[in-house]
Amino acid sequence: MASSTKDVEAPPTLDAPLLGSAAPRSRLRVAAVSLSVMAFLLVAIAAAVLYYNPGGVASNLMRLRENDYPWTNDMLRWQRTGFHFQPEKNFQADPNAAMFYKGWYHFFYQYNPTGVAWDYTISWGHAVSKDLLHWNYLPMALRPDHWYDRKGVWSGYSTLLPDGRIVVLYTGGTKELVQVQNLAVPVNLSDPLLLEWKKSHVNPILVPPPGIEDHDFRDPFPVWYNESDSRWHVVIGSKDPEHYGIVLIYTTKDFVNFTLLPNILHSTKQPVGMLECVDLFPVATTDSRANQALDMTTMRPGPGLKYVLKASMDDERHDYYALGSFDLDSFTFTPDDETIDVGVGLRYDWGKFYASKTFYDQEKHRRVLWGYVGEVDSKRDDALKGWASLQNIPRTILFDTKTKSNLILWPVEEVESLRTINKNFNSIPLYPGSTYQLDVGEATQLDIVAEFEVDEKAIEATAEADVTYNCSTSGGAANRGVLGPFGLLVLANQELSEQTATYFYVSRGIDGNLRTHFCQDELRSSKAGAITKRVVGSTVPVLHGETWALRILVDHSIVESFAQRGRAVATSRVYPTEAIYSSARVFLFNNATDAIVTAKTVNVWHMNSTYNHVFPGLVAP
Ligand code: DQQ
């Protein structure tokens, strides 16, 4: 269910600095004792302040728990982003698709208007933008105000139909928590802001069919329009009694009367559980059309096309996709490779990213992806901040015609318009075990593009190395190998005791083949406890003749990293305590034992802030 965060791991207890000379043990002991005394004093002072000042920022807290960090208001304020979409306050989650309508990008999202966590008041927030970056909040589109959505207006899709109509299909939680599907439409199609919405008087339009549990039937999505019989096909995620994920399909002519098709669109080969927020779309696979996104509603299967089936896995809270084919007669999806099916193979993002959806932007002929990036701090910290969760910077999606095995996810081109001061670095040799500070000033809002080369001689001299390497079990950037890790440390303090490391780690198999791992290490991202810190990542294809390429968007408490121009992505939420404001730095590093790595080019841009504000003349949602 939506209310829980299931990928939480126990925070590790690593405290060694990543690089540079370690302090002698005696000094460490003295430092540790002084730190403990200071920490104790800070906690005691904070507890006293809270106890005697119940009207203060943390008035709802009577005392700090053991792992609580004594955040200051300045620290918490810093965590709010500069160029990401954020409501003014409270909790946001699933993007509920988007559309371009009469000159505006409309964005809908799960929003709790009353608190910083998911609860049954979950609604549809609504905002508009001209450029996907500067946002105007509008009044909420849908609230839980009928019996069929009393326990929440859950996720769904907003769809612009080819005939100009707009429909919203969404899941409602009834009083008894049965998941039903509902229809809503804009009151006035000539209003570019689509300010008013009305729910259909025949809601609910669908209830769970026989054999489907009441709480396993959600997130409807109109995928396909069949001109020959004027029918829409609508898919809904579910799971079967054996815990295999399934995608149900209905047909409808009017979004009121539906027929359940006897076959199912897809059943997972592994018992991966409930499929949330199912998405299905075509991608062009030929070089001539490689830069072109395709509209699912009108595109017919044929040569030069593949289909992407994506589902958000409720059990593990990650978004998986599979590449495959689509049969319009049987209306079924077949993955190219069953071992890379949804739930077991490729992911949109190897970090924190969930409940994503795409929309086809007919204005710029591109497919755009949003997912929400939840918090990994404590509920108490969210209450102190007054807000929770972010949306990633929207990403375009294309098929990778070079590897033919993955998608390419890349920040929308509009983001580049936020770039201001640029610092460029070329041909910087990084010797084994070294760091190199990039002198860019305050490093809290950045777009970094870097390319690395690894010393050919070291690669040739390495017969076999780290065949079983895996980002998440590796211990992170401090764990040295022959050919890695190397990359960047962002949101780092001068001493590197706080840092988020984004890096490559090259291993070599006995067959001689190199394998590149792309990882993001959050283990030292904050000195605060009560934060989930992990090493995330996966392998990424690096083709013959290619350099190792990274792009990193740093925006206060979010780090979005793209390897090999978007073949693999990792997003992290991080909450530094020292590497903030003017103390945030960025470094290159090479922690390989044997290879010299050259940072061939590094471009660092400072990023302008965008606005998120109430649409002029309207009242705050
Ligand atoms: N969140 C929604 C559900 C969806 C889940 C409820 C995914 O409709 O399945 O807020 O995060």
XYZ file of C-alpha atoms and ligand atoms in Angstrom:
632
model
C 0.000 0.000 0.000
C 1.023 3.534 -0.609
C 1.523 4.593 2.953
C 4.670 2.657 3.687
C 8.241 2.974 2.555
C 9.554 -0.528 2.162
C 13.084 -0.051 0.899
C 14.375 1.174 4.206
C 17.568 -0.462 5.370
C 19.292 -0.107 8.706
C 21.785 2.738 8.466
C 25.354 1.400 8.360
C 27.866 2.609 10.895
C 30.797 3.523 8.686
C 32.794 6.403 10.012
C 36.127 6.164 8.159
C 37.011 9.044 5.859
C 36.892 8.061 2.193
C 40.287 9.252 1.111
C 43.387 11.046 2.253
C 45.458 10.241 5.282
C 43.603 8.847 8.233
C 44.247 10.623 11.540
C 46.485 8.737 14.012
C 44.498 6.546 16.410
C 45.261 8.622 19.512
C 44.085 11.771 17.781
C 41.012 9.948 16.636
C 40.270 8.821 20.174
C 40.625 12.389 21.523
C 38.516 13.669 18.650
C 35.911 10.995 19.261
C 35.701 11.820 22.975
C 35.400 15.560 22.275
C 32.812 14.902 19.614
C 30.790 12.729 21.978
C 30.941 15.419 24.676
C 29.907 18.055 22.150
C 27.154 15.863 20.770
C 25.896 15.175 24.293
C 25.907 18.893 25.118
C 24.128 19.745 21.866
C 21.466 17.127 22.437
C 21.018 18.281 26.045
C 20.747 21.935 25.003
C 18.330 21.104 22.193
C 16.217 18.973 24.524
C 16.131 21.771 27.094
C 15.201 24.342 24.441
C 12.395 22.157 23.176
C 11.132 21.418 26.665
C 11.091 25.033 27.786
C 10.019 26.489 24.457
C 6.989 24.528 23.365
C 5.934 27.330 21.009
C 9.147 26.965 18.985
C 9.625 25.332 15.598
C 9.596 21.855 17.111
C 6.819 22.418 19.593
C 5.282 19.038 18.861
C 8.351 17.267 20.196
C 8.821 16.924 23.891
C 12.329 15.583 23.731
C 14.878 14.309 21.265
C 15.198 10.596 20.805
C 18.605 8.969 20.768
C 19.098 9.156 16.995
C 17.510 12.561 16.473
C 19.734 15.212 15.027
C 19.489 18.714 16.474
C 18.723 20.394 13.163
C 18.727 24.166 13.101
C 16.154 26.061 11.071
C 18.913 27.135 8.686
C 19.883 23.523 8.048
C 16.298 22.492 7.399
C 15.672 25.481 5.168
C 18.715 24.519 3.124
C 17.177 21.101 2.352
C 14.438 22.691 0.259
C 15.397 22.545 -3.409
C 16.189 25.391 -5.782
C 15.019 24.085 -9.169
C 12.738 21.101 -8.480
C 8.942 21.086 -8.302
C 7.773 21.361 -4.700
C 4.451 22.311 -3.163
C 4.769 24.986 -0.500
C 4.243 22.480 2.268
C 3.030 18.995 3.201
C 3.396 15.640 1.469
C 3.540 14.933 -2.241
C 3.946 11.578 -3.996
C 3.036 9.869 -7.296
C 3.027 12.092 -10.367
C -0.341 11.353 -11.959
C 0.865 11.991 -15.466
C 0.820 15.302 -17.183
C -0.298 16.860 -20.418
C 0.344 19.862 -22.606
C -2.899 21.785 -23.035
C -3.533 25.209 -24.552
C 0.003 26.439 -23.938
C 0.507 24.981 -20.451
C 2.122 21.852 -19.091
C -0.322 20.489 -16.518
C 1.092 18.396 -13.718
C -1.031 16.358 -11.293
C 0.356 14.628 -8.243
C -0.637 12.806 -5.098
C -0.851 15.451 -2.395
C -1.808 15.421 1.253
C -3.057 18.931 2.017
C -3.059 18.323 5.750
C 0.197 16.647 6.688
C 3.711 15.509 5.864
C 2.889 11.814 5.351
C 0.500 9.732 3.280
C -2.970 9.355 4.758
C -6.564 8.948 3.638
C -6.899 12.630 2.764
C -4.639 11.987 -0.241
C -5.814 14.175 -3.150
C -4.745 15.362 -6.587
C -2.607 18.470 -6.509
C -2.430 20.461 -9.741
C 0.173 22.882 -11.085
C 0.971 24.416 -14.470
C 4.185 25.489 -16.119
C 5.338 26.901 -19.442
C 8.711 25.164 -19.329
C 8.463 22.176 -16.924
C 10.660 24.130 -14.479
C 8.792 27.199 -13.198
C 5.545 26.111 -11.581
C 2.281 27.793 -10.647
C 0.151 25.968 -8.102
C -3.543 25.771 -8.872
C -6.399 24.721 -6.589
C -6.387 20.976 -6.036
C -7.998 19.117 -8.911
C -9.633 16.294 -6.931
C -10.332 15.779 -3.227
C -11.816 12.791 -1.374
C -15.419 14.000 -1.072
C -17.611 11.102 -2.255
C -18.290 7.653 -0.795
C -16.271 6.068 -3.590
C -13.119 8.040 -2.735
C -13.701 8.744 0.951
C -10.367 7.097 1.768
C -8.389 8.940 -0.821
C -8.183 10.045 -4.409
C -5.394 7.674 -5.357
C -3.330 7.503 -8.519
C -4.437 7.408 -12.123
C -3.856 9.183 -15.408
C -4.855 12.415 -16.988
C -5.238 11.780 -20.700
C -5.693 14.149 -23.575
C -7.787 12.238 -26.101
C -7.083 12.693 -29.812
C -10.529 14.327 -30.240
C -9.610 17.093 -27.775
C -11.509 15.771 -24.749
C -9.703 15.188 -21.485
C -10.370 12.349 -19.087
C -9.001 11.564 -15.695
C -9.325 8.008 -14.475
C -8.312 7.465 -10.863
C -8.565 4.917 -8.090
C -10.737 5.793 -5.125
C -10.455 4.173 -1.725
C -13.990 3.561 -0.425
C -14.887 3.756 3.251
C -14.322 -0.017 3.453
C -11.025 0.424 1.577
C -12.210 -1.239 -1.595
C -10.259 0.066 -4.573
C -12.640 1.294 -7.288
C -12.006 3.251 -10.481
C -13.568 6.638 -11.102
C -13.921 9.147 -13.908
C -13.498 12.916 -13.723
C -13.487 15.513 -16.521
C -12.739 19.243 -16.702
C -15.792 21.454 -16.391
C -14.642 23.885 -19.047
C -12.439 22.697 -21.896
C -11.904 26.249 -23.079
C -10.138 27.125 -19.810
C -6.392 26.673 -20.449
C -5.845 26.188 -16.705
C -8.515 23.471 -16.376
C -9.339 24.871 -12.973
C -12.573 23.006 -12.294
C -13.142 19.268 -12.377
C -16.307 17.267 -12.033
C -16.582 13.649 -11.032
C -18.905 11.445 -13.047
C -22.322 10.841 -11.475
C -22.010 7.160 -12.394
C -18.853 6.638 -10.349
C -17.485 4.176 -9.562
C -17.126 3.052 -13.129
C -15.263 -0.136 -12.154
C -15.113 -2.330 -9.067
C -12.693 -5.238 -8.513
C -13.694 -8.138 -10.796
C -14.178 -11.679 -9.423
C -10.867 -13.229 -8.367
C -9.183 -9.876 -7.664
C -8.782 -8.743 -4.055
C -10.475 -5.482 -3.074
C -7.127 -3.884 -2.285
C -5.257 -5.088 -5.407
C -6.968 -3.108 -8.125
C -5.541 0.306 -8.864
C -3.992 2.978 -11.064
C -6.029 2.913 -14.314
C -4.350 4.065 -17.493
C -5.933 4.482 -20.955
C -3.294 3.134 -23.315
C -4.791 2.620 -26.683
C -7.441 3.893 -29.043
C -8.690 1.511 -31.711
C -10.148 3.531 -34.555
C -11.883 0.594 -36.235
C -14.320 0.034 -33.350
C -13.837 3.377 -31.520
C -12.793 1.577 -28.373
C -10.269 2.578 -25.745
C -8.188 0.010 -23.935
C -7.536 0.758 -20.281
C -5.030 -1.178 -18.186
C -5.086 -1.651 -14.408
C -2.391 -3.212 -12.207
C -3.065 -6.098 -9.848
C -1.694 -9.386 -8.576
C -2.978 -12.952 -8.654
C -3.526 -15.234 -5.635
C -0.019 -16.744 -6.119
C 1.525 -13.274 -5.813
C 2.410 -12.869 -9.514
C 1.933 -9.354 -10.822
C -0.752 -9.031 -13.502
C -2.033 -6.303 -15.803
C -5.787 -6.385 -16.517
C -7.262 -4.808 -19.668
C -10.673 -3.325 -20.200
C -12.209 -1.819 -23.305
C -14.578 1.114 -23.335
C -16.177 3.496 -25.801
C -17.282 6.136 -23.332
C -15.198 5.662 -20.138
C -18.420 4.739 -18.361
C -19.221 1.235 -19.623
C -16.291 -1.174 -19.579
C -15.674 -4.753 -20.715
C -12.973 -6.838 -19.064
C -11.021 -8.776 -21.689
C -10.556 -12.475 -20.903
C -6.807 -12.425 -21.448
C -4.436 -10.409 -19.320
C -1.930 -8.030 -20.851
C 0.972 -9.433 -18.888
C 1.684 -11.752 -15.994
C 5.125 -11.600 -14.378
C 7.268 -14.736 -14.461
C 8.299 -14.246 -10.841
C 6.037 -13.750 -7.799
C 6.920 -10.065 -7.542
C 3.592 -8.965 -6.080
C 1.278 -6.068 -6.780
C 2.011 -3.934 -9.863
C 1.316 -0.261 -9.200
C 1.218 2.577 -11.722
C 1.537 0.406 -14.847
C 2.704 2.308 -17.924
C 3.026 1.059 -21.502
C 4.430 2.918 -24.501
C 6.274 2.395 -27.800
C 9.841 3.441 -28.578
C 11.463 3.771 -32.010
C 14.376 1.378 -32.445
C 15.822 2.508 -35.766
C 18.588 5.085 -35.993
C 16.568 7.245 -38.357
C 13.840 7.678 -35.750
C 16.035 7.300 -32.652
C 15.340 10.817 -31.416
C 11.627 10.546 -31.826
C 9.151 9.590 -29.142
C 5.874 7.979 -30.125
C 2.321 8.453 -28.997
C 0.940 5.204 -27.625
C -2.662 6.061 -28.323
C -2.162 6.218 -32.084
C 0.950 4.122 -32.792
C 0.406 0.654 -34.253
C 2.884 -2.183 -33.634
C 5.191 -2.726 -36.595
C 8.810 -2.835 -37.683
C 11.179 -0.407 -36.001
C 9.176 -0.380 -32.786
C 9.533 -1.899 -29.368
C 7.259 -1.553 -26.384
C 8.143 -0.637 -22.835
C 6.098 -2.065 -19.989
C 6.815 -0.404 -16.678
C 5.422 -1.185 -13.243
C 6.087 0.091 -9.752
C 6.693 -2.909 -7.508
C 4.700 -2.448 -4.332
C 6.705 -5.112 -2.475
C 10.087 -3.502 -2.965
C 9.139 0.055 -3.990
C 11.160 0.326 -7.192
C 10.167 1.043 -10.805
C 11.107 -1.713 -13.251
C 10.712 -1.788 -16.995
C 10.924 -4.450 -19.661
C 11.488 -4.071 -23.398
C 9.345 -6.297 -25.549
C 6.744 -6.667 -28.222
C 3.054 -6.032 -28.240
C 0.411 -8.075 -30.019
C -2.627 -6.074 -30.937
C -4.775 -9.146 -31.664
C -4.339 -10.812 -28.312
C -3.507 -7.516 -26.598
C -0.542 -9.030 -24.805
C 2.954 -7.831 -24.015
C 5.885 -10.260 -24.300
C 9.288 -9.269 -22.928
C 12.238 -9.807 -25.289
C 13.949 -11.697 -22.484
C 11.939 -13.282 -19.673
C 14.847 -12.847 -17.271
C 14.564 -9.075 -17.759
C 10.849 -8.885 -17.052
C 9.232 -6.200 -14.907
C 10.181 -6.754 -11.291
C 13.466 -8.507 -11.972
C 15.482 -6.713 -14.639
C 15.965 -3.124 -15.646
C 15.098 -0.140 -13.508
C 14.415 3.462 -14.463
C 16.482 4.563 -11.529
C 18.660 2.601 -9.129
C 18.186 5.004 -6.238
C 15.111 6.516 -4.649
C 12.405 6.890 -7.306
C 8.881 5.513 -7.411
C 5.369 5.494 -8.893
C 6.588 7.110 -12.103
C 4.509 7.859 -15.164
C 5.242 9.135 -18.625
C 3.282 11.374 -20.924
C 3.636 12.077 -24.611
C 4.404 15.756 -25.137
C 2.818 16.474 -28.508
C 4.310 19.970 -28.454
C 7.913 18.764 -28.541
C 7.349 15.190 -29.769
C 8.964 13.619 -26.768
C 8.021 11.237 -23.978
C 8.577 12.710 -20.535
C 8.978 10.771 -17.299
C 8.361 11.826 -13.720
C 8.720 9.797 -10.556
C 8.552 10.864 -6.950
C 11.592 10.833 -4.755
C 10.575 10.175 -1.180
C 12.302 11.145 2.017
C 14.803 8.873 3.734
C 14.970 10.919 6.914
C 12.630 10.426 9.862
C 8.981 11.413 10.179
C 10.087 13.790 12.911
C 12.483 15.528 10.534
C 9.745 15.826 7.894
C 7.497 17.409 10.503
C 10.252 19.887 11.320
C 10.742 20.744 7.654
C 6.999 20.984 7.066
C 7.223 19.162 3.726
C 8.061 15.733 2.388
C 9.067 14.214 -0.981
C 10.214 15.660 -4.272
C 9.591 15.045 -7.958
C 12.634 14.350 -10.080
C 13.617 16.738 -12.857
C 11.480 15.496 -15.765
C 13.413 13.107 -18.021
C 12.983 12.300 -21.689
C 12.871 8.624 -22.636
C 14.300 7.090 -25.792
C 15.463 3.644 -26.836
C 19.248 3.195 -26.828
C 19.990 2.329 -30.458
C 23.658 1.685 -29.624
C 23.268 -0.989 -26.948
C 19.760 -2.050 -28.051
C 19.260 -3.302 -24.509
C 18.103 -0.340 -22.461
C 16.379 3.025 -22.468
C 18.100 6.394 -22.321
C 16.769 8.717 -19.628
C 17.953 12.307 -19.776
C 16.927 15.570 -18.093
C 14.623 17.612 -20.344
C 16.516 20.148 -22.445
C 14.830 23.056 -20.612
C 17.066 22.360 -17.600
C 20.041 23.649 -19.528
C 18.422 27.102 -19.578
C 19.076 27.289 -15.832
C 22.835 27.008 -16.267
C 24.692 30.186 -15.260
C 28.372 30.461 -14.345
C 30.445 27.728 -15.905
C 33.801 26.363 -14.796
C 35.585 24.058 -17.133
C 38.428 21.666 -16.206
C 40.432 19.618 -18.669
C 42.849 16.697 -18.558
C 43.192 16.392 -14.813
C 45.261 13.350 -13.841
C 43.875 11.552 -10.811
C 46.498 9.329 -9.218
C 45.477 6.253 -7.226
C 44.078 7.306 -3.871
C 43.759 11.013 -4.672
C 41.128 13.725 -4.632
C 41.053 16.983 -6.587
C 38.914 19.863 -5.436
C 37.008 21.637 -8.186
C 37.156 25.274 -7.294
C 33.583 26.296 -8.084
C 32.528 28.175 -4.958
C 29.268 27.268 -3.233
C 28.297 23.905 -4.686
C 24.628 23.422 -3.798
C 22.861 23.895 -7.164
C 24.929 22.393 -9.942
C 24.785 20.653 -13.277
C 28.018 18.679 -13.697
C 29.080 16.884 -16.866
C 32.296 14.867 -16.665
C 34.192 12.377 -18.804
C 36.898 10.055 -17.526
C 39.535 7.875 -19.144
C 41.203 4.963 -17.413
C 44.878 4.299 -18.032
C 44.995 1.686 -20.812
C 48.162 0.112 -19.375
C 46.474 -0.523 -16.042
C 43.517 -2.107 -17.807
C 45.768 -4.350 -19.889
C 47.815 -5.349 -16.852
C 44.709 -6.438 -14.979
C 44.030 -10.082 -15.671
C 40.978 -10.456 -13.495
C 39.476 -8.100 -10.944
C 36.415 -7.966 -8.718
C 34.281 -10.274 -10.816
C 31.579 -10.392 -8.145
C 31.489 -6.636 -7.470
C 28.069 -5.241 -6.684
C 27.390 -1.589 -5.756
C 25.016 -2.263 -2.882
C 27.166 -4.839 -1.116
C 30.510 -3.216 -1.940
C 30.890 -1.017 1.106
C 30.906 2.055 -1.111
C 33.488 4.481 -2.439
C 35.963 3.759 0.353
C 36.380 0.191 -0.879
C 39.380 0.204 -3.212
C 39.839 -2.017 -6.251
C 42.363 -2.223 -9.046
C 40.351 -0.141 -11.540
C 38.024 1.876 -9.340
C 36.159 3.554 -7.811
C 36.592 6.946 -9.499
C 34.179 9.816 -10.027
C 32.872 12.780 -8.093
C 32.157 13.687 -4.498
C 29.324 16.197 -4.256
C 27.817 17.968 -1.262
C 31.148 17.365 0.454
C 32.648 19.363 3.276
C 36.299 20.404 3.117
C 37.428 17.463 5.279
C 35.385 14.966 3.214
C 33.787 13.632 6.358
C 30.489 14.446 4.613
C 30.134 13.580 0.928
C 27.924 11.834 -1.594
C 30.051 9.802 -4.003
C 28.951 9.110 -7.582
C 31.376 6.839 -9.334
C 32.380 4.058 -11.664
C 34.007 0.829 -10.589
C 35.470 -1.268 -13.385
C 35.825 -5.005 -12.912
C 37.270 -7.565 -15.273
C 35.984 -11.086 -15.808
C 38.067 -14.174 -16.491
C 36.909 -13.912 -20.099
C 38.802 -10.606 -20.274
C 35.677 -8.505 -20.573
C 35.413 -5.274 -18.640
C 32.260 -4.612 -16.681
C 31.463 -1.127 -15.426
C 29.473 -0.528 -12.280
C 27.836 2.842 -11.729
C 27.223 3.514 -8.050
C 26.086 6.267 -5.718
C 27.274 6.029 -2.148
C 25.149 7.795 0.456
C 26.906 6.243 3.452
C 28.711 9.462 4.400
C 26.136 11.879 3.005
C 25.156 13.177 6.447
C 26.426 13.108 9.991
C 22.845 12.882 11.177
C 21.491 9.503 12.232
C 17.911 8.328 11.619
C 18.558 8.581 7.876
C 18.620 5.632 5.487
C 22.000 5.637 3.756
C 22.783 3.085 1.083
C 25.067 2.385 -1.826
C 22.863 2.160 -4.900
C 23.610 1.446 -8.552
C 23.994 -1.201 -11.224
C 26.177 -2.206 -14.119
C 26.109 0.114 -17.123
C 27.196 -0.632 -20.700
C 30.362 1.232 -21.758
C 30.948 0.503 -25.424
C 34.290 0.173 -27.142
C 35.880 3.576 -27.628
C 33.581 5.351 -25.178
C 34.806 7.355 -22.207
C 33.225 6.912 -18.772
C 30.647 9.705 -18.653
C 28.679 11.170 -15.747
C 26.120 13.918 -15.430
C 25.029 14.967 -11.960
C 22.270 17.397 -10.997
C 22.847 18.601 -7.446
C 20.000 20.524 -5.857
C 20.343 20.736 -2.078
C 18.873 17.511 -0.685
C 18.587 15.682 -4.032
C 21.333 14.281 -6.249
C 20.270 12.893 -9.663
C 23.058 11.122 -11.529
C 23.161 9.820 -15.095
C 25.805 7.405 -16.355
C 26.792 6.973 -20.016
C 24.425 9.708 -21.172
C 21.410 8.203 -19.488
C 21.839 4.419 -19.768
C 21.656 4.153 -15.986
C 20.368 6.632 -13.429
C 20.592 6.892 -9.640
C 18.781 9.404 -7.454
C 19.572 10.019 -3.805
C 18.080 12.132 -1.059
C 20.809 13.431 1.219
C 20.786 15.661 4.279
C 24.269 17.037 4.976
C 24.855 18.825 8.252
C 28.120 20.572 7.336
C 28.366 20.483 3.535
C 25.651 23.097 3.136
C 25.448 26.709 1.931
C 28.943 28.075 1.238
C 30.574 25.017 2.852
C 29.367 22.627 0.127
C 32.236 21.549 -2.124
C 32.761 19.255 -5.056
C 35.764 16.998 -5.696
C 37.010 14.541 -8.266
C 38.406 11.355 -6.813
C 40.169 8.209 -7.803
C 40.300 5.495 -5.192
C 41.620 2.765 -7.491
C 44.788 1.090 -6.266
C 46.501 0.647 -9.635
C 45.003 2.842 -12.323
C 45.616 6.484 -13.096
C 42.329 8.005 -14.190
C 42.169 11.187 -16.235
C 39.261 13.551 -15.903
C 39.258 14.423 -19.586
C 36.716 17.214 -19.316
C 34.604 18.445 -16.447
C 32.028 21.185 -16.894
C 30.372 22.551 -13.800
C 27.480 24.976 -14.122
C 25.817 26.789 -11.284
C 22.072 26.533 -11.640
C 19.545 29.299 -11.291
C 16.614 28.766 -8.975
C 13.131 28.388 -10.400
C 9.881 29.385 -8.750
C 7.037 27.344 -7.320
C 4.292 29.768 -6.432
C 0.547 30.211 -6.450
C -0.855 31.165 -9.850
C -1.232 34.979 -9.835
C -4.681 35.943 -8.649
C -5.571 32.532 -7.235
C -5.500 31.409 -3.631
C -3.064 28.860 -2.266
C -4.272 25.254 -2.526
N 0.198 5.406 -4.491
C -1.196 5.636 -4.771
C -1.706 4.359 -5.329
C -0.504 3.816 -5.994
C 0.564 4.116 -4.993
C -1.891 6.059 -3.535
C 1.927 4.119 -5.542
O -2.781 4.561 -6.215
O -0.659 2.464 -6.276
O -1.353 7.247 -3.033
O 2.808 4.852 -4.722
